[in-house]
mmCIF file of C-alpha atoms in Angstrom:
data_model
loop_
_atom_site.group_PDB
_atom_site.id
_atom_site.type_symbol
_atom_site.label_atom_id
_atom_site.label_comp_id
_atom_site.label_asym_id
_atom_site.label_seq_id
_atom_site.Cartn_x
_atom_site.Cartn_y
_atom_site.Cartn_z
ATOM 1 C CA UNK M 6 54.361 26.448 -25.776
ATOM 2 C CA UNK M 7 54.339 25.092 -22.244
ATOM 3 C CA UNK M 8 51.990 27.834 -21.089
ATOM 4 C CA UNK M 9 49.710 27.204 -24.061
ATOM 5 C CA UNK M 10 49.631 23.478 -23.311
ATOM 6 C CA UNK M 11 48.826 24.133 -19.660
ATOM 7 C CA UNK M 12 46.086 26.572 -20.660
ATOM 8 C CA UNK M 13 44.553 23.954 -22.974
ATOM 9 C CA UNK M 14 44.667 21.337 -20.206
ATOM 10 C CA UNK M 15 43.083 23.720 -17.686
ATOM 11 C CA UNK M 16 40.397 24.678 -20.216
ATOM 12 C CA UNK M 17 39.693 21.011 -20.920
ATOM 13 C CA UNK M 18 39.430 20.165 -17.218
ATOM 14 C CA UNK M 19 37.123 23.114 -16.526
ATOM 15 C CA UNK M 20 34.998 22.212 -19.556
ATOM 16 C CA UNK M 21 34.748 18.580 -18.433
ATOM 17 C CA UNK M 22 33.784 19.640 -14.912
ATOM 18 C CA UNK M 23 31.077 21.949 -16.233
ATOM 19 C CA UNK M 24 29.820 19.251 -18.583
ATOM 20 C CA UNK M 25 29.595 16.723 -15.736
ATOM 21 C CA UNK M 26 27.816 19.284 -13.566
ATOM 22 C CA UNK M 27 25.290 19.931 -16.343
ATOM 23 C CA UNK M 28 24.737 16.209 -16.839
ATOM 24 C CA UNK M 29 24.197 15.715 -13.103
ATOM 25 C CA UNK M 30 21.790 18.644 -13.063
ATOM 26 C CA UNK M 31 19.837 17.228 -16.011
ATOM 27 C CA UNK M 32 19.750 13.814 -14.355
ATOM 28 C CA UNK M 33 18.446 15.360 -11.135
ATOM 29 C CA UNK M 34 15.754 17.246 -13.069
ATOM 30 C CA UNK M 35 14.755 14.001 -14.791
ATOM 31 C CA UNK M 36 14.526 12.175 -11.440
ATOM 32 C CA UNK M 37 12.425 14.978 -9.953
ATOM 33 C CA UNK M 38 10.117 14.970 -12.980
ATOM 34 C CA UNK M 39 9.668 11.187 -12.733
ATOM 35 C CA UNK M 40 8.939 11.497 -9.022
ATOM 36 C CA UNK M 41 6.401 14.255 -9.684
ATOM 37 C CA UNK M 42 4.676 12.099 -12.309
ATOM 38 C CA UNK M 43 4.569 9.155 -9.894
ATOM 39 C CA UNK M 44 3.150 11.335 -7.131
ATOM 40 C CA UNK M 45 0.490 12.687 -9.496
ATOM 41 C CA UNK M 46 -0.414 9.175 -10.648
ATOM 42 C CA UNK M 47 -0.669 7.846 -7.093
ATOM 43 C CA UNK M 48 -2.686 10.879 -6.000
ATOM 44 C CA UNK M 49 -5.095 10.227 -8.870
ATOM 45 C CA UNK M 50 -5.462 6.643 -7.630
ATOM 46 C CA UNK M 51 -6.169 7.869 -4.100
ATOM 47 C CA UNK M 52 -8.725 10.394 -5.319
ATOM 48 C CA UNK M 53 -10.506 7.638 -7.229
ATOM 49 C CA UNK M 54 -10.398 5.369 -4.176
ATOM 50 C CA UNK M 55 -11.970 8.125 -2.085
ATOM 51 C CA UNK M 56 -14.704 8.687 -4.652
ATOM 52 C CA UNK M 57 -15.540 4.974 -4.885
ATOM 53 C CA UNK M 58 -15.482 4.579 -1.089
ATOM 54 C CA UNK M 59 -17.847 7.531 -0.695
ATOM 55 C CA UNK M 60 -20.206 6.152 -3.356
ATOM 56 C CA UNK M 61 -20.171 2.724 -1.708
ATOM 57 C CA UNK M 62 -20.977 4.218 1.685
ATOM 58 C CA UNK M 63 -23.484 6.869 0.630
ATOM 59 C CA UNK M 64 -25.255 5.140 -2.257
ATOM 60 C CA UNK M 65 -24.756 1.373 -2.230
ATOM 61 C CA UNK M 66 -24.655 1.054 1.556
ATOM 62 C CA UNK M 67 -27.760 3.193 2.031
ATOM 63 C CA UNK M 68 -29.665 1.300 -0.680
ATOM 64 C CA UNK M 69 -28.763 -2.070 0.841
ATOM 65 C CA UNK M 70 -29.947 -0.911 4.262
ATOM 66 C CA UNK M 71 -33.262 0.183 2.720
ATOM 67 C CA UNK M 72 -33.662 -3.161 0.932
ATOM 68 C CA UNK M 73 -32.983 -4.902 4.234
ATOM 69 C CA UNK M 74 -35.799 -2.903 5.860
ATOM 70 C CA UNK M 75 -38.161 -3.910 3.046
ATOM 71 C CA UNK M 76 -37.209 -7.561 3.544
ATOM 72 C CA UNK M 77 -37.984 -7.286 7.256
ATOM 73 C CA UNK M 78 -41.391 -5.790 6.466
ATOM 74 C CA UNK M 79 -42.180 -8.554 3.958
ATOM 75 C CA UNK M 80 -41.181 -11.131 6.573
ATOM 76 C CA UNK M 81 -44.079 -9.972 8.759
ATOM 77 C CA UNK M 82 -46.619 -11.053 6.146
ATOM 78 C CA UNK M 83 -45.340 -14.577 5.412
ATOM 79 C CA UNK M 84 -45.049 -17.729 7.462
ATOM 80 C CA UNK M 85 -41.456 -18.177 8.675
ATOM 81 C CA UNK M 86 -41.402 -21.895 7.771
ATOM 82 C CA UNK M 87 -43.146 -21.484 4.421
ATOM 83 C CA UNK M 88 -41.222 -21.510 1.155
ATOM 84 C CA UNK M 89 -41.652 -17.746 0.804
ATOM 85 C CA UNK M 90 -40.608 -17.214 4.423
ATOM 86 C CA UNK M 91 -37.430 -19.222 3.945
ATOM 87 C CA UNK M 92 -36.615 -17.270 0.775
ATOM 88 C CA UNK M 93 -37.060 -13.992 2.644
ATOM 89 C CA UNK M 94 -34.754 -15.277 5.394
ATOM 90 C CA UNK M 95 -32.071 -16.212 2.858
ATOM 91 C CA UNK M 96 -32.493 -12.823 1.194
ATOM 92 C CA UNK M 97 -31.941 -11.051 4.532
ATOM 93 C CA UNK M 98 -28.820 -13.135 5.181
ATOM 94 C CA UNK M 99 -27.456 -12.310 1.727
ATOM 95 C CA UNK M 100 -28.172 -8.611 2.212
ATOM 96 C CA UNK M 101 -26.404 -8.640 5.606
ATOM 97 C CA UNK M 102 -23.366 -10.379 4.077
ATOM 98 C CA UNK M 103 -23.274 -7.875 1.223
ATOM 99 C CA UNK M 104 -23.513 -4.914 3.619
ATOM 100 C CA UNK M 105 -20.537 -6.315 5.557
ATOM 101 C CA UNK M 106 -18.577 -6.789 2.317
ATOM 102 C CA UNK M 107 -19.331 -3.237 1.180
ATOM 103 C CA UNK M 108 -18.180 -1.851 4.540
ATOM 104 C CA UNK M 109 -14.960 -3.888 4.362
ATOM 105 C CA UNK M 110 -14.222 -2.721 0.811
ATOM 106 C CA UNK M 111 -14.988 0.869 1.780
ATOM 107 C CA UNK M 112 -12.593 0.630 4.748
ATOM 108 C CA UNK M 113 -9.842 -0.768 2.526
ATOM 109 C CA UNK M 114 -10.340 1.997 -0.009
ATOM 110 C CA UNK M 115 -10.490 4.791 2.566
ATOM 111 C CA UNK M 116 -9.253 3.673 6.011
ATOM 112 C CA UNK M 117 -10.721 6.158 8.487
ATOM 113 C CA UNK M 118 -8.480 4.776 11.241
ATOM 114 C CA UNK M 119 -5.412 5.876 9.282
ATOM 115 C CA UNK M 120 -6.599 9.480 9.104
ATOM 116 C CA UNK M 121 -7.664 9.600 12.746
ATOM 117 C CA UNK M 122 -5.082 7.531 14.591
ATOM 118 C CA UNK M 123 -2.155 6.925 12.249
ATOM 119 C CA UNK M 124 -0.240 4.103 10.591
ATOM 120 C CA UNK M 125 0.198 1.784 13.578
ATOM 121 C CA UNK M 126 -3.491 1.700 14.509
ATOM 122 C CA UNK M 127 -4.530 1.269 10.872
ATOM 123 C CA UNK M 128 -2.048 -1.603 10.432
ATOM 124 C CA UNK M 129 -3.287 -3.193 13.670
ATOM 125 C CA UNK M 130 -6.894 -2.980 12.452
ATOM 126 C CA UNK M 131 -5.887 -4.598 9.149
ATOM 127 C CA UNK M 132 -4.029 -7.414 10.956
ATOM 128 C CA UNK M 133 -6.975 -8.001 13.302
ATOM 129 C CA UNK M 134 -9.353 -8.262 10.353
ATOM 130 C CA UNK M 135 -7.130 -10.845 8.638
ATOM 131 C CA UNK M 136 -6.800 -12.817 11.880
ATOM 132 C CA UNK M 137 -10.580 -12.876 12.239
ATOM 133 C CA UNK M 138 -10.810 -14.679 8.891
ATOM 134 C CA UNK M 139 -8.866 -17.517 10.597
ATOM 135 C CA UNK M 140 -6.892 -18.445 7.471
ATOM 136 C CA UNK M 141 -3.532 -16.849 8.306
ATOM 137 C CA UNK M 142 -2.046 -16.043 11.708
ATOM 138 C CA UNK M 143 -0.685 -12.481 11.730
ATOM 139 C CA UNK M 144 1.761 -11.335 14.412
ATOM 140 C CA UNK M 145 2.091 -7.559 14.597
ATOM 141 C CA UNK M 146 4.781 -5.703 16.546
ATOM 142 C CA UNK M 147 5.696 -2.041 16.536
ATOM 143 C CA UNK M 148 8.230 0.278 18.099
ATOM 144 C CA UNK M 149 7.448 3.882 17.279
ATOM 145 C CA UNK M 150 7.685 7.372 18.684
ATOM 146 C CA UNK M 151 4.567 9.264 19.711
ATOM 147 C CA UNK M 152 5.027 11.714 16.865
ATOM 148 C CA UNK M 153 3.135 10.623 13.744
ATOM 149 C CA UNK M 154 4.550 10.536 10.248
ATOM 150 C CA UNK M 155 3.193 12.921 7.642
ATOM 151 C CA UNK M 156 -0.169 12.037 6.090
ATOM 152 C CA UNK M 157 1.323 11.232 2.635
ATOM 153 C CA UNK M 158 3.979 9.011 4.242
ATOM 154 C CA UNK M 159 1.432 7.136 6.340
ATOM 155 C CA UNK M 160 -0.873 6.618 3.379
ATOM 156 C CA UNK M 161 1.904 5.352 1.091
ATOM 157 C CA UNK M 162 3.221 2.958 3.759
ATOM 158 C CA UNK M 163 -0.268 1.659 4.546
ATOM 159 C CA UNK M 164 -0.890 0.964 0.848
ATOM 160 C CA UNK M 165 2.424 -0.920 0.691
ATOM 161 C CA UNK M 166 1.424 -3.039 3.690
ATOM 162 C CA UNK M 167 -2.003 -3.687 2.148
ATOM 163 C CA UNK M 168 -0.417 -4.836 -1.113
ATOM 164 C CA UNK M 169 2.057 -7.108 0.700
ATOM 165 C CA UNK M 170 -0.811 -8.798 2.541
ATOM 166 C CA UNK M 171 -2.761 -9.030 -0.709
ATOM 167 C CA UNK M 172 0.146 -10.774 -2.465
ATOM 168 C CA UNK M 173 0.675 -13.178 0.436
ATOM 169 C CA UNK M 174 -2.997 -14.129 0.732
ATOM 170 C CA UNK M 175 -3.305 -14.641 -3.030
ATOM 171 C CA UNK M 176 -0.072 -16.394 -3.929
ATOM 172 C CA UNK M 177 2.094 -17.438 -0.974
ATOM 173 C CA UNK M 178 -0.002 -20.243 0.567
ATOM 174 C CA UNK M 179 1.278 -18.962 3.910
ATOM 175 C CA UNK M 180 -0.095 -19.843 7.337
ATOM 176 C CA UNK M 181 1.758 -17.131 9.272
ATOM 177 C CA UNK M 182 2.810 -13.539 8.690
ATOM 178 C CA UNK M 183 5.002 -11.343 10.902
ATOM 179 C CA UNK M 184 4.755 -7.570 10.501
ATOM 180 C CA UNK M 185 7.121 -5.207 12.311
ATOM 181 C CA UNK M 186 6.967 -1.407 12.128
ATOM 182 C CA UNK M 187 9.679 0.770 13.632
ATOM 183 C CA UNK M 188 10.131 4.467 13.150
ATOM 184 C CA UNK M 189 11.728 7.456 14.829
ATOM 185 C CA UNK M 190 11.859 11.111 13.755
ATOM 186 C CA UNK M 191 14.877 10.193 11.586
ATOM 187 C CA UNK M 192 14.381 6.665 10.243
ATOM 188 C CA UNK M 193 11.783 4.075 9.358
ATOM 189 C CA UNK M 194 11.904 0.306 8.993
ATOM 190 C CA UNK M 195 9.118 -2.105 8.086
ATOM 191 C CA UNK M 196 9.687 -5.859 7.966
ATOM 192 C CA UNK M 197 7.063 -8.123 6.411
ATOM 193 C CA UNK M 198 7.752 -11.852 6.605
ATOM 194 C CA UNK M 199 5.633 -14.888 5.688
ATOM 195 C CA UNK M 200 6.201 -18.663 5.735
ATOM 196 C CA UNK M 201 4.750 -19.279 2.278
ATOM 197 C CA UNK M 202 6.155 -20.995 -0.798
ATOM 198 C CA UNK M 203 8.534 -18.143 -1.627
ATOM 199 C CA UNK M 204 9.882 -17.163 -5.051
ATOM 200 C CA UNK M 205 13.086 -16.330 -6.909
ATOM 201 C CA UNK M 206 13.858 -12.928 -5.375
ATOM 202 C CA UNK M 207 16.926 -12.278 -7.571
ATOM 203 C CA UNK M 208 14.974 -12.917 -10.761
ATOM 204 C CA UNK M 209 12.222 -10.598 -9.531
ATOM 205 C CA UNK M 210 14.591 -7.736 -8.729
ATOM 206 C CA UNK M 211 16.311 -8.064 -12.116
ATOM 207 C CA UNK M 212 13.142 -8.505 -14.173
ATOM 208 C CA UNK M 213 12.023 -5.861 -16.642
ATOM 209 C CA UNK M 214 9.193 -3.463 -15.818
ATOM 210 C CA UNK M 215 6.986 -4.998 -18.519
ATOM 211 C CA UNK M 216 7.116 -8.429 -16.852
ATOM 212 C CA UNK M 217 6.184 -7.219 -13.365
ATOM 213 C CA UNK M 218 2.622 -7.384 -12.089
ATOM 214 C CA UNK M 219 0.580 -4.300 -11.273
ATOM 215 C CA UNK M 220 0.823 -4.960 -7.531
ATOM 216 C CA UNK M 221 4.617 -5.061 -7.583
ATOM 217 C CA UNK M 222 4.787 -1.937 -9.739
ATOM 218 C CA UNK M 223 2.571 -0.106 -7.245
ATOM 219 C CA UNK M 224 4.818 -1.242 -4.376
ATOM 220 C CA UNK M 225 7.929 0.043 -6.115
ATOM 221 C CA UNK M 226 6.249 3.295 -7.176
ATOM 222 C CA UNK M 227 5.133 4.097 -3.639
ATOM 223 C CA UNK M 228 8.556 3.213 -2.238
ATOM 224 C CA UNK M 229 10.199 5.439 -4.848
ATOM 225 C CA UNK M 230 7.985 8.394 -3.945
ATOM 226 C CA UNK M 231 8.890 7.873 -0.276
ATOM 227 C CA UNK M 232 12.577 7.669 -1.128
ATOM 228 C CA UNK M 233 12.581 4.237 0.510
ATOM 229 C CA UNK M 234 14.453 1.064 -0.392
ATOM 230 C CA UNK M 235 12.379 -2.068 -1.013
ATOM 231 C CA UNK M 236 14.320 -5.339 -0.669
ATOM 232 C CA UNK M 237 13.055 -8.902 -1.099
ATOM 233 C CA UNK M 238 14.616 -12.098 0.227
ATOM 234 C CA UNK M 239 13.270 -15.613 -0.275
ATOM 235 C CA UNK M 240 15.467 -18.552 0.822
ATOM 236 C CA UNK M 241 15.293 -21.935 -0.980
ATOM 237 C CA UNK M 242 13.400 -23.522 1.930
ATOM 238 C CA UNK M 243 10.519 -21.086 1.369
ATOM 239 C CA UNK M 244 9.098 -17.957 2.902
ATOM 240 C CA UNK M 245 9.484 -14.334 1.881
ATOM 241 C CA UNK M 246 10.793 -11.280 3.691
ATOM 242 C CA UNK M 247 10.355 -7.712 2.492
ATOM 243 C CA UNK M 248 12.355 -4.912 4.117
ATOM 244 C CA UNK M 249 11.366 -1.274 3.660
ATOM 245 C CA UNK M 250 13.930 1.271 4.840
ATOM 246 C CA UNK M 251 13.721 5.040 4.656
ATOM 247 C CA UNK M 252 14.703 8.306 6.264
ATOM 248 C CA UNK M 253 11.638 10.025 7.726
ATOM 249 C CA UNK M 254 13.194 13.448 8.191
#
């Protein structure tokens, strides 16, 4: 009887161990499937961004440049101070502003600097452009190795930084932003901090997916694909800090 009881116990323990192993394996498969779906979704977004950026540059940009040439030709046949001349001048100014806007949108959709020079230079260009608008002061610091991250990593991190700036400029009422990028061949850390109005970080982290905005969902999706942690802090006195931590190996 004792041997039978021991055999039953051993069988039960082995069965439980196998069952747990199967459950862990199924959970891992589920996580990998979710990650693959996220990667496919984000890649679809990037492909669409590239298509729109190309259309803006090749079609809209070229057409605007042609219209600008026509306006310059018309200007030759009218008096500068006449009503028609002033309208042509305003039209040229509007065309020039629109061309600049199209170029800016195209750069945001498909940052050539990121492909050519990497994350740090692309982030610096983005910070410089925001500083030129003279609405928010951006301080950018970095401490990185010469070796670049992989192209998918750089793109995902750049999109995260873009979205953080977008949220701050839209909602935070901030006057200053500090961005710090640090990475080595083994680890990565990005700190984004503003002095805006802040928010309830605990409520945000615990909120359901259905109540989160599209921007926040994109942030979390990109962080998940990277295998990075995304942590928010916002003290009662205001301001927001976002920490992104990941292994780069």
